[in-house]
Short mmCIF file of C-alpha atoms in Angstrom, two decimals:
data_model
loop_
_atom_site.label_atom_id
_atom_site.label_comp_id
_atom_site.label_asym_id
_atom_site.label_seq_id
_atom_site.Cartn_x
_atom_site.Cartn_y
_atom_site.Cartn_z
CA MET A 1 35.48 -28.40 -37.63
CA GLU A 2 34.71 -24.65 -36.56
CA SER A 3 37.32 -23.34 -35.13
CA TYR A 4 37.48 -21.93 -31.78
CA ALA A 5 37.96 -18.18 -32.74
CA ASP A 6 35.24 -19.23 -35.52
CA LEU A 7 32.47 -19.74 -33.12
CA VAL A 8 33.31 -16.57 -30.30
CA ALA A 9 33.27 -14.32 -34.18
CA ALA A 10 30.06 -16.30 -34.67
CA GLU A 11 28.83 -15.18 -31.54
CA ASP A 12 30.42 -11.46 -31.67
CA LEU A 13 28.50 -11.15 -35.10
CA LEU A 14 25.08 -12.19 -33.52
CA LEU A 15 25.16 -9.85 -30.48
CA PHE A 16 25.57 -7.19 -33.05
CA VAL A 17 23.35 -7.51 -35.32
CA ASN A 18 20.70 -8.42 -32.52
CA ALA A 19 21.67 -4.94 -31.13
CA ALA A 20 21.37 -3.76 -34.71
CA ILE A 21 17.63 -4.55 -35.30
CA THR A 22 16.62 -3.22 -31.40
CA SER A 23 18.18 -0.72 -29.82
CA THR A 24 17.88 2.89 -30.56
CA GLY A 25 20.28 3.70 -27.58
CA GLN A 26 17.29 5.51 -26.10
CA ARG A 27 16.16 5.07 -22.45
CA GLU A 28 14.58 1.45 -21.90
CA PHE A 29 12.17 0.27 -18.86
CA ARG A 30 15.02 -0.89 -16.80
CA SER A 31 18.12 1.43 -18.11
CA ARG A 32 18.90 4.82 -19.29
CA ALA A 33 19.38 6.01 -22.16
CA GLU A 34 23.07 6.68 -21.26
CA GLU A 35 23.67 3.38 -20.60
CA GLN A 36 22.51 1.83 -23.43
CA ARG A 37 24.12 4.26 -25.73
CA MET A 38 27.17 3.41 -23.74
CA SER A 39 26.80 -0.31 -24.38
CA LEU A 40 25.94 0.24 -28.10
CA ASP A 41 29.17 2.62 -29.24
CA PHE A 42 30.93 -0.32 -27.05
CA LEU A 43 29.11 -2.84 -29.84
CA HIS A 44 30.22 -0.53 -32.81
CA ALA A 45 33.53 0.29 -31.97
CA TYR A 46 34.40 -3.58 -31.16
CA VAL A 47 33.02 -4.44 -34.59
CA LEU A 48 34.30 -1.93 -36.58
CA GLY A 49 37.82 -2.72 -35.11
CA ASN A 50 37.79 -6.68 -35.38
CA TYR A 51 35.53 -7.87 -38.53
CA ARG A 52 35.56 -4.12 -40.77
CA GLU A 53 33.71 -6.50 -43.45
CA LEU A 54 31.37 -8.11 -41.71
CA TYR A 55 30.66 -4.85 -40.32
CA ALA A 56 29.73 -3.21 -43.51
CA ALA A 57 28.21 -5.82 -44.48
CA THR A 58 25.46 -6.03 -41.65
CA LEU A 59 23.96 -2.65 -43.93
CA ALA A 60 22.68 -5.11 -46.14
CA LEU A 61 20.08 -6.93 -43.33
CA ASP A 62 16.93 -5.11 -42.61
CA ILE A 63 18.69 -3.41 -39.10
CA ASN A 64 16.98 0.02 -37.50
CA HIS A 65 17.42 3.52 -39.05
CA HIS A 66 19.47 4.54 -35.56
CA ASN A 67 22.37 1.81 -36.18
CA ALA A 68 22.53 2.07 -40.22
CA VAL A 69 23.42 5.66 -39.80
CA ARG A 70 26.25 4.72 -37.36
CA ILE A 71 27.80 1.43 -39.31
CA VAL A 72 27.74 4.75 -42.42
CA ARG A 73 29.91 6.91 -39.93
CA GLY A 74 31.38 4.53 -38.89
CA LEU A 75 33.24 3.37 -41.67
CA LEU A 76 33.15 6.84 -43.30
CA GLU A 77 35.44 8.39 -40.59
CA THR A 78 37.89 5.02 -40.22
CA ALA A 79 38.12 5.61 -44.16
CA SER A 80 41.72 5.41 -43.94
CA GLU A 81 42.20 2.39 -42.34
CA ALA A 82 40.25 0.14 -45.06
CA THR A 83 42.57 -1.36 -47.35
CA PRO A 84 41.45 -0.44 -51.65
CA ALA A 85 39.53 -3.71 -51.23
CA GLN A 86 37.15 -2.79 -48.44
CA ARG A 87 36.53 0.56 -49.30
CA SER A 88 35.58 -0.72 -53.04
CA ALA A 89 32.84 -3.40 -51.20
CA GLU A 90 31.60 -0.60 -48.70
CA GLY A 91 30.71 2.22 -51.10
CA PRO A 92 28.13 0.39 -52.58
CA LEU A 93 26.74 -0.74 -49.24
CA ILE A 94 26.60 2.99 -48.12
CA ALA A 95 24.77 4.10 -51.00
CA ARG A 96 22.37 1.56 -51.22
CA ARG A 97 21.34 1.76 -47.43
CA LEU A 98 21.37 5.91 -48.05
CA ALA A 99 19.05 5.68 -50.40
CA LEU A 100 16.80 3.30 -47.69
CA LEU A 101 17.21 5.83 -45.53
CA PRO A 102 14.60 8.80 -44.13
CA PRO A 103 15.72 11.99 -46.30
CA GLN A 104 15.88 14.17 -42.06
CA ARG A 105 18.55 10.80 -41.06
CA VAL A 106 20.81 11.44 -43.45
CA TYR A 107 21.36 15.09 -43.89
CA ARG A 108 21.54 15.19 -39.97
CA LEU A 109 24.40 12.25 -40.46
CA PHE A 110 26.15 14.80 -43.50
CA ARG A 111 26.23 17.38 -40.41
CA GLU A 112 27.53 15.23 -38.32
CA LEU A 113 30.23 14.35 -40.50
CA ARG A 114 31.18 18.21 -41.05
CA ARG A 115 30.88 18.75 -38.10
CA ALA A 116 33.55 15.85 -37.10
CA GLY A 117 35.87 17.20 -39.70
CA VAL A 118 35.28 13.95 -41.89
CA ASN A 119 35.82 15.65 -45.52
CA ASN A 120 37.97 12.77 -47.39
CA ARG A 121 37.33 12.47 -51.21
CA ARG A 122 34.62 9.29 -50.61
CA THR A 123 32.46 11.21 -47.92
CA ARG A 124 32.21 14.18 -50.57
CA ALA A 125 31.50 10.97 -53.26
CA ILE A 126 28.90 9.38 -50.79
CA MET A 127 27.24 12.69 -50.09
CA ARG A 128 27.22 14.02 -54.50
CA ASP A 129 25.91 10.94 -55.24
CA TRP A 130 23.05 11.11 -53.02
CA LEU A 131 22.20 14.58 -53.75
CA ALA A 132 21.83 14.27 -57.29
CA ALA A 133 19.28 10.74 -57.38
CA ARG A 134 17.27 13.30 -54.71
CA PRO A 135 13.50 12.81 -56.76
CA ASP A 136 13.11 16.55 -56.08
CA PRO A 137 15.35 18.58 -55.35
CA ALA A 138 13.55 22.12 -54.64
CA LEU A 139 10.96 19.23 -51.75
CA ASP A 140 14.53 18.73 -50.55
CA ALA A 141 15.67 22.79 -50.22
CA VAL A 142 12.38 24.14 -48.91
CA LYS A 143 12.01 20.63 -45.87
CA TYR A 144 15.40 20.27 -45.17
CA ARG A 145 16.69 23.79 -46.07
CA SER A 146 19.63 23.82 -43.23
CA GLY A 147 20.75 19.64 -44.23
CA VAL A 148 21.05 20.89 -48.38
CA LYS A 149 23.15 23.73 -47.34
CA ALA A 150 25.75 21.87 -45.04
CA ALA A 151 25.72 19.10 -47.61
CA ALA A 152 26.68 21.47 -50.50
CA ARG A 153 29.01 23.51 -48.64
CA HIS A 154 30.71 20.09 -47.10
CA ALA A 155 30.87 18.48 -50.47
CA HIS A 156 31.88 21.29 -52.13
CA LEU A 157 29.01 21.16 -54.49
CA ARG A 158 28.03 24.30 -57.61
CA LEU A 159 24.42 24.91 -56.58
CA ASP A 160 23.24 26.29 -60.43
CA GLY A 161 20.40 28.72 -61.21
CA GLU A 162 18.07 28.81 -58.60
CA LEU A 163 18.65 26.03 -55.94
CA GLY A 164 21.90 28.54 -55.11
CA ASP A 165 20.12 31.40 -54.90
CA PHE A 166 17.82 29.74 -52.78
CA LEU A 167 19.63 28.18 -50.70
CA PHE A 168 22.78 30.68 -50.21
CA GLU A 169 20.91 34.83 -51.08
CA PRO A 170 18.60 36.37 -48.80
CA HIS A 171 15.30 35.76 -49.85
CA THR A 172 14.66 39.86 -50.00
CA ARG A 173 17.16 39.53 -52.50
CA ARG A 174 14.71 38.18 -55.34
CA ALA A 175 11.49 39.69 -56.58
CA GLY A 176 10.32 35.88 -57.52
CA PHE A 177 11.46 32.60 -58.32
CA THR A 178 9.97 29.75 -60.75
CA THR A 179 10.19 27.23 -59.10
CA PRO A 180 6.50 26.98 -57.21
CA LEU A 181 7.89 25.73 -54.11
CA PHE A 182 10.84 28.22 -53.83
CA ASP A 183 8.21 31.55 -54.14
CA ALA A 184 6.30 29.99 -52.23
CA TRP A 185 8.68 30.30 -49.06
CA ARG A 186 9.59 33.58 -49.91
CA ARG A 187 6.04 35.30 -50.30
CA ALA A 188 5.14 33.00 -46.56
CA HIS A 189 7.16 35.71 -45.17
CA TYR A 190 4.47 37.88 -45.36
CA SER A 191 1.97 36.52 -46.86
CA HIS A 192 -0.49 33.84 -44.62
CA SER A 193 -2.29 32.28 -48.14
CA ALA A 194 1.74 31.31 -49.07
CA LEU A 195 1.92 29.16 -46.43
CA TYR A 196 -0.73 26.61 -47.58
CA GLU A 197 1.27 25.51 -50.54
CA LEU A 198 4.12 24.20 -48.59
CA PRO A 199 4.97 21.12 -46.97
CA TYR A 200 3.21 21.27 -43.76
CA THR A 201 6.30 21.09 -41.59
CA VAL A 202 7.39 24.32 -43.08
CA ALA A 203 4.36 25.55 -43.15
CA GLU A 204 3.34 25.24 -39.23
CA GLY A 205 6.49 26.95 -39.05
CA PHE A 206 5.42 30.06 -40.86
CA ALA A 207 1.56 29.30 -39.09
CA ALA A 208 3.15 29.73 -35.86
CA ALA A 209 5.40 33.07 -36.61
CA HIS A 210 1.83 34.77 -37.73
CA GLY A 211 -0.09 33.96 -35.12
CA ILE A 212 -2.55 31.85 -37.39
CA ASP A 213 -5.34 29.33 -35.04
CA ARG A 214 -4.18 26.07 -34.92
CA ALA A 215 -7.07 24.64 -35.78
CA ALA A 216 -7.44 26.99 -38.68
CA PHE A 217 -4.39 25.89 -39.74
CA LEU A 218 -4.64 22.35 -39.57
CA GLU A 219 -8.08 22.57 -41.33
CA ARG A 220 -6.85 24.62 -44.75
CA ILE A 221 -3.58 22.22 -44.37
CA ALA A 222 -5.31 19.12 -44.61
CA PRO A 223 -4.87 18.24 -48.03
CA ARG A 224 -0.40 18.84 -48.05
CA LEU A 225 -0.42 16.65 -45.07
CA THR A 226 1.37 13.17 -45.94
CA ARG A 227 0.10 10.05 -44.01
CA LEU A 228 2.44 10.15 -41.67
CA GLU A 229 1.61 13.10 -40.21
CA ARG A 230 -1.71 12.85 -39.78
CA LEU A 231 -1.33 9.73 -37.72
CA ARG A 232 1.40 11.77 -35.81
CA LEU A 233 -1.35 14.21 -35.43
CA ARG A 234 -3.72 12.10 -34.83
CA GLU A 235 -2.08 9.82 -31.86
CA SER A 236 -1.38 13.82 -30.18
CA ALA A 237 -4.29 14.23 -28.37
CA ARG A 238 -4.91 17.97 -29.18
CA ASP A 239 -5.34 17.04 -32.52
CA HIS A 240 -7.69 14.01 -32.60
CA ARG A 241 -10.04 16.42 -34.86
CA VAL A 242 -7.54 15.72 -37.62
CA ASP A 243 -9.41 13.41 -40.19
CA GLY A 244 -8.47 11.33 -43.11
CA VAL A 245 -6.96 8.77 -41.02
CA ALA A 246 -8.43 5.34 -41.77
CA GLY A 247 -7.74 4.91 -45.41
CA ASP A 248 -3.50 5.16 -44.48
CA LEU A 249 -3.63 1.95 -41.77
CA ALA A 250 -3.40 -0.66 -44.00
CA ALA A 251 -0.61 0.94 -45.56
CA LEU A 252 1.51 1.12 -42.03
CA PRO A 253 4.33 -1.33 -41.17
CA LEU A 254 2.91 -3.43 -37.97
CA THR A 255 4.17 -2.37 -35.64
CA ARG A 256 3.97 0.94 -36.15
CA LEU A 257 0.08 0.62 -36.93
CA ALA A 258 -0.02 -1.35 -33.32
CA SER A 259 1.81 1.68 -31.63
CA TYR A 260 -1.09 4.00 -33.07
CA VAL A 261 -3.36 1.74 -31.92
CA LEU A 262 -2.44 1.98 -28.23
CA ALA A 263 -1.78 5.42 -28.07
CA LEU A 264 -5.40 6.13 -29.21
CA PRO A 265 -7.84 6.63 -26.10
CA LEU A 266 -9.78 3.74 -25.07
CA ASP A 267 -12.61 5.25 -26.24
CA ASP A 268 -11.52 6.06 -29.62
CA ARG A 269 -10.33 2.23 -30.02
CA ALA A 270 -13.55 0.84 -28.40
CA ARG A 271 -15.52 2.46 -30.89
CA ARG A 272 -13.63 1.65 -33.66
CA ARG A 273 -12.63 -2.00 -31.84
CA GLU A 274 -13.87 -3.51 -35.87
CA GLU A 275 -11.91 -0.85 -38.06
CA LEU A 276 -8.63 -1.21 -35.84
CA THR A 277 -8.67 -5.20 -35.83
CA ALA A 278 -9.23 -5.63 -39.30
CA ALA A 279 -6.05 -3.23 -40.18
CA LEU A 280 -4.29 -5.12 -38.47
CA ARG A 281 -5.14 -8.60 -39.93
CA ALA A 282 -4.88 -6.99 -43.09
CA VAL A 283 -1.39 -5.84 -42.17
CA ALA A 284 0.06 -9.07 -40.64
CA ARG A 285 -0.82 -11.19 -43.35
CA ARG A 286 0.49 -8.61 -45.93
CA THR A 287 3.81 -8.78 -43.35
CA ALA A 288 3.87 -12.70 -43.72
CA GLY A 289 3.65 -12.96 -47.22
CA PRO A 290 3.83 -16.06 -48.92
CA ARG A 291 4.33 -17.62 -45.37
CA ALA A 292 0.66 -16.62 -44.35
CA GLY A 293 -1.30 -19.55 -43.24
CA SER A 294 2.00 -21.60 -43.29
CA TRP A 295 1.95 -21.76 -39.58
CA GLY A 296 -0.76 -24.69 -38.51
CA ARG A 297 -1.80 -23.78 -34.55
CA VAL A 298 0.55 -21.55 -32.73
CA ALA A 299 1.10 -20.84 -28.69
CA ALA A 300 2.83 -17.48 -27.27
CA VAL A 301 3.04 -16.75 -24.44
CA LEU A 302 3.22 -12.35 -24.20
CA ASP A 303 4.32 -10.39 -22.06
CA ASP A 304 1.25 -8.05 -20.65
CA SER A 305 3.37 -6.51 -17.25
CA PHE A 306 4.18 -2.97 -16.16
CA SER A 307 7.11 -2.72 -17.83
CA THR A 308 5.41 -3.13 -21.29
CA LEU A 309 4.48 0.53 -20.92
CA GLY A 310 8.38 1.13 -22.12
CA SER A 311 10.06 4.70 -22.04
CA GLY A 312 9.25 7.98 -21.89
CA GLN A 313 10.73 7.71 -25.28
CA LYS A 314 9.44 4.95 -26.32
CA ARG A 315 6.36 5.03 -24.95
CA ARG A 316 4.10 1.21 -24.70
CA ARG A 317 6.67 -0.03 -27.04
CA PRO A 318 7.17 -3.17 -25.92
CA LEU A 319 3.15 -3.23 -26.02
CA ALA A 320 3.20 -2.56 -29.33
CA VAL A 321 5.17 -5.35 -30.57
CA ALA A 322 3.60 -7.77 -28.37
CA LEU A 323 0.46 -6.34 -29.45
CA GLY A 324 2.15 -6.84 -33.39
CA CYS A 325 3.10 -10.37 -32.57
CA HIS A 326 -0.27 -11.22 -32.16
CA PHE A 327 -1.79 -10.25 -34.74
CA LEU A 328 1.03 -11.79 -36.64
CA LEU A 329 1.27 -15.41 -35.09
CA GLU A 330 -2.55 -15.24 -36.12
CA ALA A 331 -1.71 -14.91 -39.55
CA LEU A 332 0.88 -17.38 -39.94
#
């Protein structure tokens, strides 16, 4: 028979995991961002302090990026409180989770660790190994330049060759780089054509600095846009002229696709109803996987009240979840 302490621990962990999956510390329809952050801060501190092994193990679950970063930071900040066995178990969990996170979130985490003065040997090793495993260091150096610089400084990394020069030397000191992206970045300071050789987020800053017309810039940079960049631009009313989105819809996660659909103007939704419905059904079937068609008849009550508008930070998010659930249940 389970003890009362075991039941309390199970309830604590269930509450924490639920929050780690759903909460991002942002404003919700009925609560402010400050209230959300305070509640989440307490949960993280409580579980880390009382169930460190289970807190670390949560990294293996399908929690959201925000809380995964919080857990990694909490474990690294309190490394001195962990036993050798705990540190040994935490290392692989942290490394695996960092490999799954978007790089911009990892670089932001590294900057936070630097500002907090977390510079123990394990932290430096984790940063070093993650940077060494990046598939395209040149792309990272251009796209996340400040983040790479901060991580290299904090982990005491020695960067040989052009990478070190690109990050730490003024671009005016070199006549050129043999690495194409580095040289395109150098030339983009004075050449309009060079900026179209760069990733969109980097090129956009140069285009603004050079005073290039937005429409002309988007037309020329379109071949370099990633799938998510095209979708984000389409979701912006001013950039609905960006084409090439239809083929990307089926590759999106279900809730992300539902959010995209709901962000479209009503006229666009009506005009593209068949295409969007087919994409939602295809992604729902992919999400259901081998369980598709296994549930039989299902009835669900999904909320479409005023609160589904969400908040300024999570606009229409509850409605997007409900829409995704509708198609997922249909697939199941």
